[in-house]
Backbone as ProteinMPNN parsed JSONL, in Angstrom:
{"seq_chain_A": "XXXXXXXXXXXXXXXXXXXXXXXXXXXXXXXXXXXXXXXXXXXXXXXXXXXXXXXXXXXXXXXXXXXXXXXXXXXXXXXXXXXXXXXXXXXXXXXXXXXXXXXXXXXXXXXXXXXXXXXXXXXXXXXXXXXXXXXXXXXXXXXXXXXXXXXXXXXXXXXXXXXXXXXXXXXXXXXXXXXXXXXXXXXXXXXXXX", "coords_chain_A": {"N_chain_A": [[106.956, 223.207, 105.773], [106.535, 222.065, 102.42], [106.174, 219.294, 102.242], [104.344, 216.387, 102.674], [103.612, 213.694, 104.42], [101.709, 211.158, 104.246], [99.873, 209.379, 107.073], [101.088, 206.287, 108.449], [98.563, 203.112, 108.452], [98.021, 202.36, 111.601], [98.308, 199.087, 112.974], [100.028, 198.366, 110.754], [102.661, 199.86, 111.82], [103.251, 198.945, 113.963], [103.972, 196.278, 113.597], [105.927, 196.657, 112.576], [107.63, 197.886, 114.702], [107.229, 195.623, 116.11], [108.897, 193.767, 114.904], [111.815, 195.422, 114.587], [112.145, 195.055, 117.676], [112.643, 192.084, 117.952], [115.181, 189.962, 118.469], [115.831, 188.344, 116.423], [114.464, 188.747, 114.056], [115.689, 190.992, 113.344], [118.392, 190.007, 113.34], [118.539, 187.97, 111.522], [117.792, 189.022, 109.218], [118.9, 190.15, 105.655], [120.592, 192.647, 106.11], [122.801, 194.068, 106.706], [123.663, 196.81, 108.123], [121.938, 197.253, 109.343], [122.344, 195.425, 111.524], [124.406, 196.096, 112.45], [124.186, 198.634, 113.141], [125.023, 201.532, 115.828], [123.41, 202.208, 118.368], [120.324, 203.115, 118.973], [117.491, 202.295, 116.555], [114.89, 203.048, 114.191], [111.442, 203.529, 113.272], [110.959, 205.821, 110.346], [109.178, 208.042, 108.417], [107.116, 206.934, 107.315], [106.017, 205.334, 103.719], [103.19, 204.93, 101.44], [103.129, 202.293, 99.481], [102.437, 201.832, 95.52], [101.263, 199.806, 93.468], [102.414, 199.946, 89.794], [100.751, 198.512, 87.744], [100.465, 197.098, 85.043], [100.955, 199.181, 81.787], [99.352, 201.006, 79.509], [99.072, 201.807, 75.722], [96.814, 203.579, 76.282], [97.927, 205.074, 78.428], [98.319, 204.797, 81.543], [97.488, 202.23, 83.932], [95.038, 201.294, 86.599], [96.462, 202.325, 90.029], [97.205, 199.655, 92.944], [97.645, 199.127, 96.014], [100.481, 198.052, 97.347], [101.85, 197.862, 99.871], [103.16, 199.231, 102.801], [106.317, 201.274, 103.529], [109.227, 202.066, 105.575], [111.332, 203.797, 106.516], [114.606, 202.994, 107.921], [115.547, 204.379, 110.816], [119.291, 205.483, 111.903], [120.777, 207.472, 114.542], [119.956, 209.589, 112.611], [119.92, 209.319, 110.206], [119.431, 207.093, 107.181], [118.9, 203.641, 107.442], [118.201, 201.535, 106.626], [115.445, 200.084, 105.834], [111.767, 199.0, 106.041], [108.891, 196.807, 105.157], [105.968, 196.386, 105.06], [103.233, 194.263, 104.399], [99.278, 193.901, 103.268], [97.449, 191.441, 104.653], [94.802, 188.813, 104.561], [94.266, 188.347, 107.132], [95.133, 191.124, 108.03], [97.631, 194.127, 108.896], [100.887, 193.176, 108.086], [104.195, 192.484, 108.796], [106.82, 192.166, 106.269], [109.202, 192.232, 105.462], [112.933, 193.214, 105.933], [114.893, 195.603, 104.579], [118.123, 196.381, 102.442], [120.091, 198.917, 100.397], [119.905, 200.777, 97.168], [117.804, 202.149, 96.934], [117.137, 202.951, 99.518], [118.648, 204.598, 99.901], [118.208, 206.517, 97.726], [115.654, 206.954, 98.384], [115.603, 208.295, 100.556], [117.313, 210.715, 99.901], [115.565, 211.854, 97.484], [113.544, 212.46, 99.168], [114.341, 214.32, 100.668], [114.959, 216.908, 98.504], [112.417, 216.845, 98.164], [111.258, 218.315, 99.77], [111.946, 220.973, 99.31], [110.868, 221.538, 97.522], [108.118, 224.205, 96.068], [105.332, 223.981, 96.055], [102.961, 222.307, 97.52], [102.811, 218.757, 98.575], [101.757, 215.042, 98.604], [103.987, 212.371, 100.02], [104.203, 209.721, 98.32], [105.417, 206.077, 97.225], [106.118, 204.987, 94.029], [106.194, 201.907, 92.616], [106.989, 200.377, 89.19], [106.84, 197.869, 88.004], [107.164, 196.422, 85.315], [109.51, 197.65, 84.314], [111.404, 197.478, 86.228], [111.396, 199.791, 88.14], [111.259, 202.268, 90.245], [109.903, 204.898, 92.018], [109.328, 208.073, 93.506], [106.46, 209.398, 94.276], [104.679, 212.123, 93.993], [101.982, 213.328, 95.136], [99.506, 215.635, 94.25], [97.032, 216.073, 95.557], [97.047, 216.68, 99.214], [95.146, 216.224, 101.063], [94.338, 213.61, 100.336], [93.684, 210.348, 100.649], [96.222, 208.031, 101.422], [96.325, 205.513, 100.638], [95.308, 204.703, 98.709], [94.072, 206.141, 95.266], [95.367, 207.289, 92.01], [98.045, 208.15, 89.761], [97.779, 211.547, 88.897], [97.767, 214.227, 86.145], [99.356, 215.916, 86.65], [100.875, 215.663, 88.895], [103.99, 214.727, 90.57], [106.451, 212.64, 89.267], [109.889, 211.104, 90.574], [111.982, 209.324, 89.278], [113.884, 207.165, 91.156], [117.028, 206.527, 91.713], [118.584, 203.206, 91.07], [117.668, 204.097, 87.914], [115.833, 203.057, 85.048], [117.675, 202.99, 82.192], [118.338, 206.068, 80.001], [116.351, 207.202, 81.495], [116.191, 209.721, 83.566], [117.792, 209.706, 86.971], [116.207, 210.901, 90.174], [115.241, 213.192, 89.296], [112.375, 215.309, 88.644], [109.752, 214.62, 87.133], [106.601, 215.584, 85.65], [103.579, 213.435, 85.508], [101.685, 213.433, 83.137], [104.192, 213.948, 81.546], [105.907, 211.923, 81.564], [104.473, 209.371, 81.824], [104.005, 208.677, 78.914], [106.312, 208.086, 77.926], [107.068, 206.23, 79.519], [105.123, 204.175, 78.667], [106.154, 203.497, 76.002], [108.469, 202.3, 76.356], [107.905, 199.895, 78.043], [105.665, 198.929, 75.532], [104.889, 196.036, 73.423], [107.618, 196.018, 70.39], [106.204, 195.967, 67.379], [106.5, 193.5, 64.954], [107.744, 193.119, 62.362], [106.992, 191.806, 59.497], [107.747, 190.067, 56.347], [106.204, 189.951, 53.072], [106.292, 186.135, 52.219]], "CA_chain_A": [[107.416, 222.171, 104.856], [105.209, 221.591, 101.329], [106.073, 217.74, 101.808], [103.15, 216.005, 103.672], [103.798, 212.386, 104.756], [100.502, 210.072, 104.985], [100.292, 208.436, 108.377], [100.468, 204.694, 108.09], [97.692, 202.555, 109.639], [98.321, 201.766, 113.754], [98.621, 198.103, 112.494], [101.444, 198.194, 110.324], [103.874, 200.399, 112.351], [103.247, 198.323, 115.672], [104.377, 195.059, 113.109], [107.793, 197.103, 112.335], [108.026, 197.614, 115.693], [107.663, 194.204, 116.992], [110.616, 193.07, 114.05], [113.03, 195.62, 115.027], [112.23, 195.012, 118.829], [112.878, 190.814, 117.934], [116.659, 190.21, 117.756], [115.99, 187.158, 115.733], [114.113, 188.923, 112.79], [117.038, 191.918, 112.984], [119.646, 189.187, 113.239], [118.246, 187.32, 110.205], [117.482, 190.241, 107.935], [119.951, 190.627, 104.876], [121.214, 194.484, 106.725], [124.177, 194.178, 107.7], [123.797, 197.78, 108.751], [121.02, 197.198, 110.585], [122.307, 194.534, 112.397], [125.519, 196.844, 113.217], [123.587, 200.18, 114.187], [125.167, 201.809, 117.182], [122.174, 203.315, 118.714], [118.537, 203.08, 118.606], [117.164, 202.747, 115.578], [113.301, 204.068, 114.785], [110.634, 203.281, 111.88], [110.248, 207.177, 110.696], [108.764, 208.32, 106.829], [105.445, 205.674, 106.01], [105.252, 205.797, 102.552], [102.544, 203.892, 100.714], [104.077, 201.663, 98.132], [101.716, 201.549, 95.279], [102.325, 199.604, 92.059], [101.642, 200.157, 88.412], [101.027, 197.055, 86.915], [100.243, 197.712, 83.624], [100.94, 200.637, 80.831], [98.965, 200.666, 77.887], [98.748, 202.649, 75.097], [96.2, 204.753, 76.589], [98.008, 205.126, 79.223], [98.375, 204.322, 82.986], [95.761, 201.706, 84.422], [94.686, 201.627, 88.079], [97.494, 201.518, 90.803], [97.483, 199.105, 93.593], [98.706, 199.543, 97.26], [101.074, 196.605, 97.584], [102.212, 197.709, 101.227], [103.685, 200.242, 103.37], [107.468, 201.033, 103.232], [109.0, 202.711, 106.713], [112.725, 203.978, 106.348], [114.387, 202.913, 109.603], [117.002, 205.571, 110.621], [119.72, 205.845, 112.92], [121.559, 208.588, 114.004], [119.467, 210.49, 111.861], [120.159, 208.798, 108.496], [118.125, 205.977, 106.813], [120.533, 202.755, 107.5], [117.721, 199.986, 105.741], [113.968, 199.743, 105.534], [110.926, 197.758, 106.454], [108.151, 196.808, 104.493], [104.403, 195.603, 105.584], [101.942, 193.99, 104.089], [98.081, 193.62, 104.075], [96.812, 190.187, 104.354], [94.169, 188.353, 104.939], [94.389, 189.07, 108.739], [95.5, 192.648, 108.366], [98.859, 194.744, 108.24], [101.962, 192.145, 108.336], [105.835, 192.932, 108.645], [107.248, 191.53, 105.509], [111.011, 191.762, 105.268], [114.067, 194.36, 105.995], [115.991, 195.137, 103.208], [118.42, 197.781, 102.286], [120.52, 198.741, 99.233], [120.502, 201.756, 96.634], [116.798, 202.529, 96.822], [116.813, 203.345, 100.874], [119.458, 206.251, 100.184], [117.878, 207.149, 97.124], [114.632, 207.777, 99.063], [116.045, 209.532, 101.524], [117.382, 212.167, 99.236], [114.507, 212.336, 96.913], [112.489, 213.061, 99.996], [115.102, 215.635, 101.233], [115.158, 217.177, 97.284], [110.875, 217.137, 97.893], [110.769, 219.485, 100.452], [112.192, 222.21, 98.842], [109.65, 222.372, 96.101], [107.026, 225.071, 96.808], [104.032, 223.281, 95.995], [102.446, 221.057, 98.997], [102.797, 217.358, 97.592], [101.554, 214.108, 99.87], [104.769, 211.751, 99.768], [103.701, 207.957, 98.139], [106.25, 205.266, 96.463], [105.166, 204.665, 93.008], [106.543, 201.26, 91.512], [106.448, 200.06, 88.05], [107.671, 196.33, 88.134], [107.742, 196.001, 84.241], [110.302, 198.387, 84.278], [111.947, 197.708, 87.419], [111.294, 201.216, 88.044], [110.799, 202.771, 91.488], [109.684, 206.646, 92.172], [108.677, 208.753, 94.416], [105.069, 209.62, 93.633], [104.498, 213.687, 94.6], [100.695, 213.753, 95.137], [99.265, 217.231, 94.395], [96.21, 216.258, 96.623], [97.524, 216.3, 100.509], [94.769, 215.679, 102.245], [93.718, 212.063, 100.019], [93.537, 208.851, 101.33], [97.636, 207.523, 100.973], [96.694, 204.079, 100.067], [93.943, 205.098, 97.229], [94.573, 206.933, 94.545], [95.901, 207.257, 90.89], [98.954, 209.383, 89.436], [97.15, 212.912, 88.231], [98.88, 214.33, 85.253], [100.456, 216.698, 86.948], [101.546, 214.761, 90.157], [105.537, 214.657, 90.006], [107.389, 211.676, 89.51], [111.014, 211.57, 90.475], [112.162, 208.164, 89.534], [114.807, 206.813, 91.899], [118.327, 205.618, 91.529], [118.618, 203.206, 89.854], [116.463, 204.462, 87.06], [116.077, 202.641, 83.828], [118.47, 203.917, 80.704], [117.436, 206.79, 79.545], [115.243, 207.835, 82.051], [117.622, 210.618, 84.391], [117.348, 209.17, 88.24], [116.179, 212.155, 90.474], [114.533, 214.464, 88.398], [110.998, 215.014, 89.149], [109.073, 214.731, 86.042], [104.883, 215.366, 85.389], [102.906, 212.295, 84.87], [101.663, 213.67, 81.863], [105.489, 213.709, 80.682], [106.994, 210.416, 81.93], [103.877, 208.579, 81.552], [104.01, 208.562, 77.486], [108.03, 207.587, 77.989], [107.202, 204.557, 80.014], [104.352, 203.53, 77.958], [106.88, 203.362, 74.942], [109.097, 201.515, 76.877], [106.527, 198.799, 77.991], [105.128, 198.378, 74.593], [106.149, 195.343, 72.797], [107.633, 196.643, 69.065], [105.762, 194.852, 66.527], [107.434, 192.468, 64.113], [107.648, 193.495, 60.755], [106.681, 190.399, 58.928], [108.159, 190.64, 55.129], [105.21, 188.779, 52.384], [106.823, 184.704, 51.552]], "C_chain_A": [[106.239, 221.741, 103.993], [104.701, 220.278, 102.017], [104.798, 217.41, 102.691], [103.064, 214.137, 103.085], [102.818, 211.914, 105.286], [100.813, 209.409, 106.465], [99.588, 206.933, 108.316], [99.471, 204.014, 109.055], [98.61, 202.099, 110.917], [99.12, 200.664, 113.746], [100.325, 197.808, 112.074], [102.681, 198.889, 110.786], [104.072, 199.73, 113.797], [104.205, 196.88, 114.513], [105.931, 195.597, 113.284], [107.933, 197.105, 113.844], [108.381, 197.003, 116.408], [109.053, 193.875, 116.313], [111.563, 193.8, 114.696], [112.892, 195.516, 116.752], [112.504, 193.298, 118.829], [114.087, 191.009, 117.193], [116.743, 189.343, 116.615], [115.505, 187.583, 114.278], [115.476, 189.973, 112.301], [118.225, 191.114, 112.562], [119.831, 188.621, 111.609], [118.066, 187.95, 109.187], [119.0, 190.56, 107.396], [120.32, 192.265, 104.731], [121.634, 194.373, 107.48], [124.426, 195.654, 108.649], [123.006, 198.145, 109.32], [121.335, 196.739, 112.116], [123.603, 195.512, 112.689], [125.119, 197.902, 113.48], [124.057, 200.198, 115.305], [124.152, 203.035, 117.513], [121.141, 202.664, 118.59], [117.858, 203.66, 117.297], [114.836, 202.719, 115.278], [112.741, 204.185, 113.198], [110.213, 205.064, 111.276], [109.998, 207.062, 108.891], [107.927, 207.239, 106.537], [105.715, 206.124, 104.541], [104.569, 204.839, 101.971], [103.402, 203.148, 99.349], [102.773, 201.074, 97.293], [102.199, 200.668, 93.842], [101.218, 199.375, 90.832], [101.463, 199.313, 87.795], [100.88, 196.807, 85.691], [100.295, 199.048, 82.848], [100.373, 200.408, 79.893], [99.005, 201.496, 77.275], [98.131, 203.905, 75.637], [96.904, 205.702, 77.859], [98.647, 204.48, 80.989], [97.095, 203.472, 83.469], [96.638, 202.127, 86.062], [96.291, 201.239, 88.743], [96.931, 201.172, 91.869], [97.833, 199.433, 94.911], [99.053, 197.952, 97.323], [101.545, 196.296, 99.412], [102.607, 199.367, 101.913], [105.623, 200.415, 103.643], [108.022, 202.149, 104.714], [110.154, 202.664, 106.027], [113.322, 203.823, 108.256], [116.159, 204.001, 109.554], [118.168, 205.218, 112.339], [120.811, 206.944, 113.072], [121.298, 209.858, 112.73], [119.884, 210.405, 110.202], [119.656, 207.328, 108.369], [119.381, 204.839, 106.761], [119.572, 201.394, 106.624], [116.269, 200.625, 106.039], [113.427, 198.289, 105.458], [109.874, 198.155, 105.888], [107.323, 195.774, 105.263], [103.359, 195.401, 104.119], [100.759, 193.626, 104.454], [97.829, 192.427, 103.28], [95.48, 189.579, 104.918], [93.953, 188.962, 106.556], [94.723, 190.236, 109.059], [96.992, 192.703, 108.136], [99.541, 193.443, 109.435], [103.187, 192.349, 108.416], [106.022, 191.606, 107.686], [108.9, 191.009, 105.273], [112.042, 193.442, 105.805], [114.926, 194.167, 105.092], [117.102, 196.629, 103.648], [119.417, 198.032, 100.825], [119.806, 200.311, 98.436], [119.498, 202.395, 96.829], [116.289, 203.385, 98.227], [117.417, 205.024, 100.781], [118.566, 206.771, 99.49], [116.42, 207.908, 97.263], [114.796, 208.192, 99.468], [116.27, 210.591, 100.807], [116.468, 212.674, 98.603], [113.209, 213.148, 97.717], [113.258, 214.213, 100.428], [115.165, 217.026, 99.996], [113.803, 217.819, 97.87], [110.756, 218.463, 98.269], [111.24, 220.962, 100.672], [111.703, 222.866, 97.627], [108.886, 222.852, 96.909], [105.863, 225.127, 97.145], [103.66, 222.052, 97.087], [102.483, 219.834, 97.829], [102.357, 216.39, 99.127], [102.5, 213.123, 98.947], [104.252, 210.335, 99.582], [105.255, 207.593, 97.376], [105.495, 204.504, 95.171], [105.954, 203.111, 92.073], [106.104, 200.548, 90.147], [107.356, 198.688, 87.649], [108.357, 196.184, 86.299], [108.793, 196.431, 83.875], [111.769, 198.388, 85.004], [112.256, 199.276, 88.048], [110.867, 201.279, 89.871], [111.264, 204.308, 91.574], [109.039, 206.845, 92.931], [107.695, 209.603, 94.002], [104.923, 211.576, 95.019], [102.9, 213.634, 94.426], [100.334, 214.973, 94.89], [98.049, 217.332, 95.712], [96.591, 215.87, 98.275], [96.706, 215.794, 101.396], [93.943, 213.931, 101.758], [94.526, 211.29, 100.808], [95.127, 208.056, 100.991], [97.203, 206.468, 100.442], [95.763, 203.938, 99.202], [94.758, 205.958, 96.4], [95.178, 206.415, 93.05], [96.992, 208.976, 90.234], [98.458, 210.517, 88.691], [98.019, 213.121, 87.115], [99.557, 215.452, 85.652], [101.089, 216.995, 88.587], [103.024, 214.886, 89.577], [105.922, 212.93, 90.369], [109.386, 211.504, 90.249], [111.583, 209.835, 90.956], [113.933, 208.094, 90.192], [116.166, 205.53, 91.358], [118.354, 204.388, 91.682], [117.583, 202.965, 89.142], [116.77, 203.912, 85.884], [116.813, 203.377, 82.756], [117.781, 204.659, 80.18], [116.619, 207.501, 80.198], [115.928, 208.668, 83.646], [116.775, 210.506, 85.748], [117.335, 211.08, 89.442], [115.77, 213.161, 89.999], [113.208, 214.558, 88.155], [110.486, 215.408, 87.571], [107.472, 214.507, 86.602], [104.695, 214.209, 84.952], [102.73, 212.218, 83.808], [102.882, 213.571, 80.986], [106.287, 212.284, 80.539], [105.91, 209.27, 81.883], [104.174, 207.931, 79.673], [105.437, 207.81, 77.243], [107.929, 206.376, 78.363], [106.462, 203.703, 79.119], [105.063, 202.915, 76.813], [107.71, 202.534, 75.208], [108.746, 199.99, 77.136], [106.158, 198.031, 76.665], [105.745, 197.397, 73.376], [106.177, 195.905, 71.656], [107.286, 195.318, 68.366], [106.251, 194.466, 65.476], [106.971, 192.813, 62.906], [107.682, 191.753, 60.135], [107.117, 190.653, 57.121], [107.388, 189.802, 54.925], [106.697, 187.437, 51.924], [106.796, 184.94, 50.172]], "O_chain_A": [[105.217, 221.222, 104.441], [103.541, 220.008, 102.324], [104.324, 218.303, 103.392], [102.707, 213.576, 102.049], [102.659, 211.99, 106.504], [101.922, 209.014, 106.824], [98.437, 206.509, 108.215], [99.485, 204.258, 110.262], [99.724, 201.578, 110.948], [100.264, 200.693, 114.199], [101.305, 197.339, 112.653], [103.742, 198.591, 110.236], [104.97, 200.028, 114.584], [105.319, 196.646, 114.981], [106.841, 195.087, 113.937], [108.474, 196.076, 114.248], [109.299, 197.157, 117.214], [110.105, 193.736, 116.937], [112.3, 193.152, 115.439], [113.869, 196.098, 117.223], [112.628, 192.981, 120.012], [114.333, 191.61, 116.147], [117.659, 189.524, 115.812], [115.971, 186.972, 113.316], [116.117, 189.846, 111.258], [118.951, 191.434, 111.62], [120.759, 188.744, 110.81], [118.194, 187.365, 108.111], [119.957, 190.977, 108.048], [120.346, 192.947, 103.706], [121.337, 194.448, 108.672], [125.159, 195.69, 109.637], [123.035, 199.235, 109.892], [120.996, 197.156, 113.224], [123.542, 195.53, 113.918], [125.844, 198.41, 114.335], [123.83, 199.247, 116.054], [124.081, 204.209, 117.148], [121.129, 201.562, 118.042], [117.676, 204.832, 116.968], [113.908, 202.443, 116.038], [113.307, 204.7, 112.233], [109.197, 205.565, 111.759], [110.523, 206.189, 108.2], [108.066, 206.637, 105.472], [105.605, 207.318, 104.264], [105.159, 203.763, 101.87], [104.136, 203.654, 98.5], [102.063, 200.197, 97.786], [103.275, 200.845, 93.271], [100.059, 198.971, 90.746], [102.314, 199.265, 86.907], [101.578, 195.835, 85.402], [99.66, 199.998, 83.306], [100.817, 199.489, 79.205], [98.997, 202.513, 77.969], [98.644, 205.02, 75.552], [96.489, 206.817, 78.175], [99.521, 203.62, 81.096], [95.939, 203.891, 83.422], [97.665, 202.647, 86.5], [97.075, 200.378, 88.344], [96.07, 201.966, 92.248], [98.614, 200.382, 94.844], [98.3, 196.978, 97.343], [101.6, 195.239, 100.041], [102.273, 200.438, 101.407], [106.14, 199.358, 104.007], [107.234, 203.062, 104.959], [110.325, 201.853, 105.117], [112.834, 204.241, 109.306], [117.148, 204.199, 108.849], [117.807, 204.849, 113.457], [121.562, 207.318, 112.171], [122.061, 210.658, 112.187], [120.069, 211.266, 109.342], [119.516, 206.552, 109.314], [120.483, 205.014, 106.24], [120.154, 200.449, 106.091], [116.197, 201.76, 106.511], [113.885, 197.187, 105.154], [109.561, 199.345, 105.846], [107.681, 194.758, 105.859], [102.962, 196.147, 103.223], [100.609, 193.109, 105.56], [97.875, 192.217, 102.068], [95.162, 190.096, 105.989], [93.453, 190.052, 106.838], [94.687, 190.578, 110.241], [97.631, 191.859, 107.507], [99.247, 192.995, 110.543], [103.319, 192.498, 107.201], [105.658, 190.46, 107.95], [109.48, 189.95, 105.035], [111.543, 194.56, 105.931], [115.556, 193.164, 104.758], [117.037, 197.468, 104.546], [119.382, 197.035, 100.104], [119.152, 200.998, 99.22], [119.811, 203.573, 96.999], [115.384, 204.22, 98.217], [117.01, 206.091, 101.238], [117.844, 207.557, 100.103], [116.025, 208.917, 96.678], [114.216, 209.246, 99.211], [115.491, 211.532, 100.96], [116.225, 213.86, 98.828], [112.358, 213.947, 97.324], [112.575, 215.231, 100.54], [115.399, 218.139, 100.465], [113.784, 219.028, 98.102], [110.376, 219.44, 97.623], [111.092, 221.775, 101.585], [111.873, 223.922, 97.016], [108.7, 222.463, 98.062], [105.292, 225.804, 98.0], [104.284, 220.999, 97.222], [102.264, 219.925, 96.621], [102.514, 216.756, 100.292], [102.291, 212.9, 97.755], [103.871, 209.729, 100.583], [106.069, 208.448, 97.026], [104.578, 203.686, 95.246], [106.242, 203.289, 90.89], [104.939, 200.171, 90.019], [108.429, 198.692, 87.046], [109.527, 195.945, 86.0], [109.337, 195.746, 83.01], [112.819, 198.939, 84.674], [113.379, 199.688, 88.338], [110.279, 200.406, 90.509], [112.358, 204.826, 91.352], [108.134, 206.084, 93.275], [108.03, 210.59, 93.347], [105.046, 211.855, 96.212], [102.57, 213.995, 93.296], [101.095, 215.707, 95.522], [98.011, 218.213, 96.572], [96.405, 214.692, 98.58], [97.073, 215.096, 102.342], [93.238, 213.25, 102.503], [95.592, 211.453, 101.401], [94.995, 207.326, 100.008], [97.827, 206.3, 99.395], [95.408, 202.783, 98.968], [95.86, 206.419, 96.7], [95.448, 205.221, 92.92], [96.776, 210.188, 90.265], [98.823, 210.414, 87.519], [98.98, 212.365, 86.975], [100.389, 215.936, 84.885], [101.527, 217.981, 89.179], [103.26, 215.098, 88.388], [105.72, 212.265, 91.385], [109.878, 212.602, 89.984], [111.651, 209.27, 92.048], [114.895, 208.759, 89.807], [116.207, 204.383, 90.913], [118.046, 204.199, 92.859], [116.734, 202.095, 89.335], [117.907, 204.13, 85.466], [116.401, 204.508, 82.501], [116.662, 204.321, 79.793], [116.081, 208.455, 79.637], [116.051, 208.023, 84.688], [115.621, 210.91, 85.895], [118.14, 212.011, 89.422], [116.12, 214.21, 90.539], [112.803, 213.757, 87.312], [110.866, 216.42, 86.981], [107.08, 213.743, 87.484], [105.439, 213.756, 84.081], [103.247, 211.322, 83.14], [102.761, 213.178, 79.825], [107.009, 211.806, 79.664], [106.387, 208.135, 81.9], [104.52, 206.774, 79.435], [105.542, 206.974, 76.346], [108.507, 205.451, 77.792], [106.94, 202.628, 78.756], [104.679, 201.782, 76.522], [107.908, 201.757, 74.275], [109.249, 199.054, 76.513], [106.266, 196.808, 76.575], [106.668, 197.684, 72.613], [105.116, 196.446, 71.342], [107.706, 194.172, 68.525], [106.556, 195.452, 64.804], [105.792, 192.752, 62.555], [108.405, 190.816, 60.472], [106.605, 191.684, 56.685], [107.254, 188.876, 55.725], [107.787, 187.762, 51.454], [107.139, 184.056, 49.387]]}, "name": "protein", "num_of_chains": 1, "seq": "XXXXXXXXXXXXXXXXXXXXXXXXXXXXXXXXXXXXXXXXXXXXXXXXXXXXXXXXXXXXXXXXXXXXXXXXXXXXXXXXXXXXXXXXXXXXXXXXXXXXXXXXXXXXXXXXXXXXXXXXXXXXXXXXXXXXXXXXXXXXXXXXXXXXXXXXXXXXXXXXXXXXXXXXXXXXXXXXXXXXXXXXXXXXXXXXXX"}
């Protein structure tokens, strides 16, 4: 299998662990299909969640690691996800969510690993956008929670993908960078002379 899935720090997969082993955080978490799983369900796929916070003209600036994103499965299908963050004191369990983005990772990662090229699996979001993709590393053995999108890293932004921009379809940095940037950039006001 090309794909190659970072392994999340010790830290943050013991946090998921404690939440879904506390009925009170499962109970309280907006996943309803968490909270109805028949079976044992199980933190599997880390992916770094990094985010783009700015596009400029030139480009892409630095990305971010905002957290770690676990898909929790049962029965061998992704039923919600748990997200950690690092704070002050180290890796934190943040919330359980679930909704269009859990499936749409799942498949995008099932899609990955039938490209031929080794990729290391990250989550690339782009808030201004409300954009979220699955970041194809070309380098497998870097550091998951470092890093910047190469230009010929794959994107393959995830359902739902901004207008215009076709959800699932792994695009080069170099290609989908210049698209977002355009997107991003405010259009400047034609001013007619008084």
């Amino acid at each position: 299998m090309p794909l190659h899935v970072p392994q999340a720090p010790a830290p943050a997969m013991r946090t998921v662990l404690t939440a879904l082993g506390s009925p009170t955080a499962v109970r309280e978490a907006p996943t309803p299909s968490l909270r109805n799983a028949q079976g044992p369900v199980t933190p599997e796929l880390p992916l770094p969640v990094h985010v783009l916070d700015r596009i400029t003209p030139e480009g892409a600036s630095a990305t971010r690691l905002a957290g770690w994103r676990f898909l929790i499965s049962c029965d061998g299908r992704a039923v919600a996800a748990a997200e950690t963050r690092l704070t002050p004191d180290g890796w934190a369990f943040s919330h359980f969510f679930e909704g269009p983005y859990v499936a749409a990772t799942e498949l995008a990662l099932r899609q990955a690993e039938s490209v031929q090229q080794p990729y290391q699996a990250r989550l690339l979001s782009v808030p201004e956008l409300y954009m979220l993709t699955l970041w194809l590393h070309g380098d497998c053995t870097a550091d998951g929670a470092t890093g910047h999108p190469a230009a010929t890293d794959l994107l393959v932004p995830l359902t739902p993908a901004p207008p215009g921009i076709a959800a699932n379809h792994p695009y080069q940095v170099a290609d989908l960078l210049p698209v977002l940037t355009h997107r991003v950039t405010p259009a400047r006001l034609l001013i007619s002379p008084a």
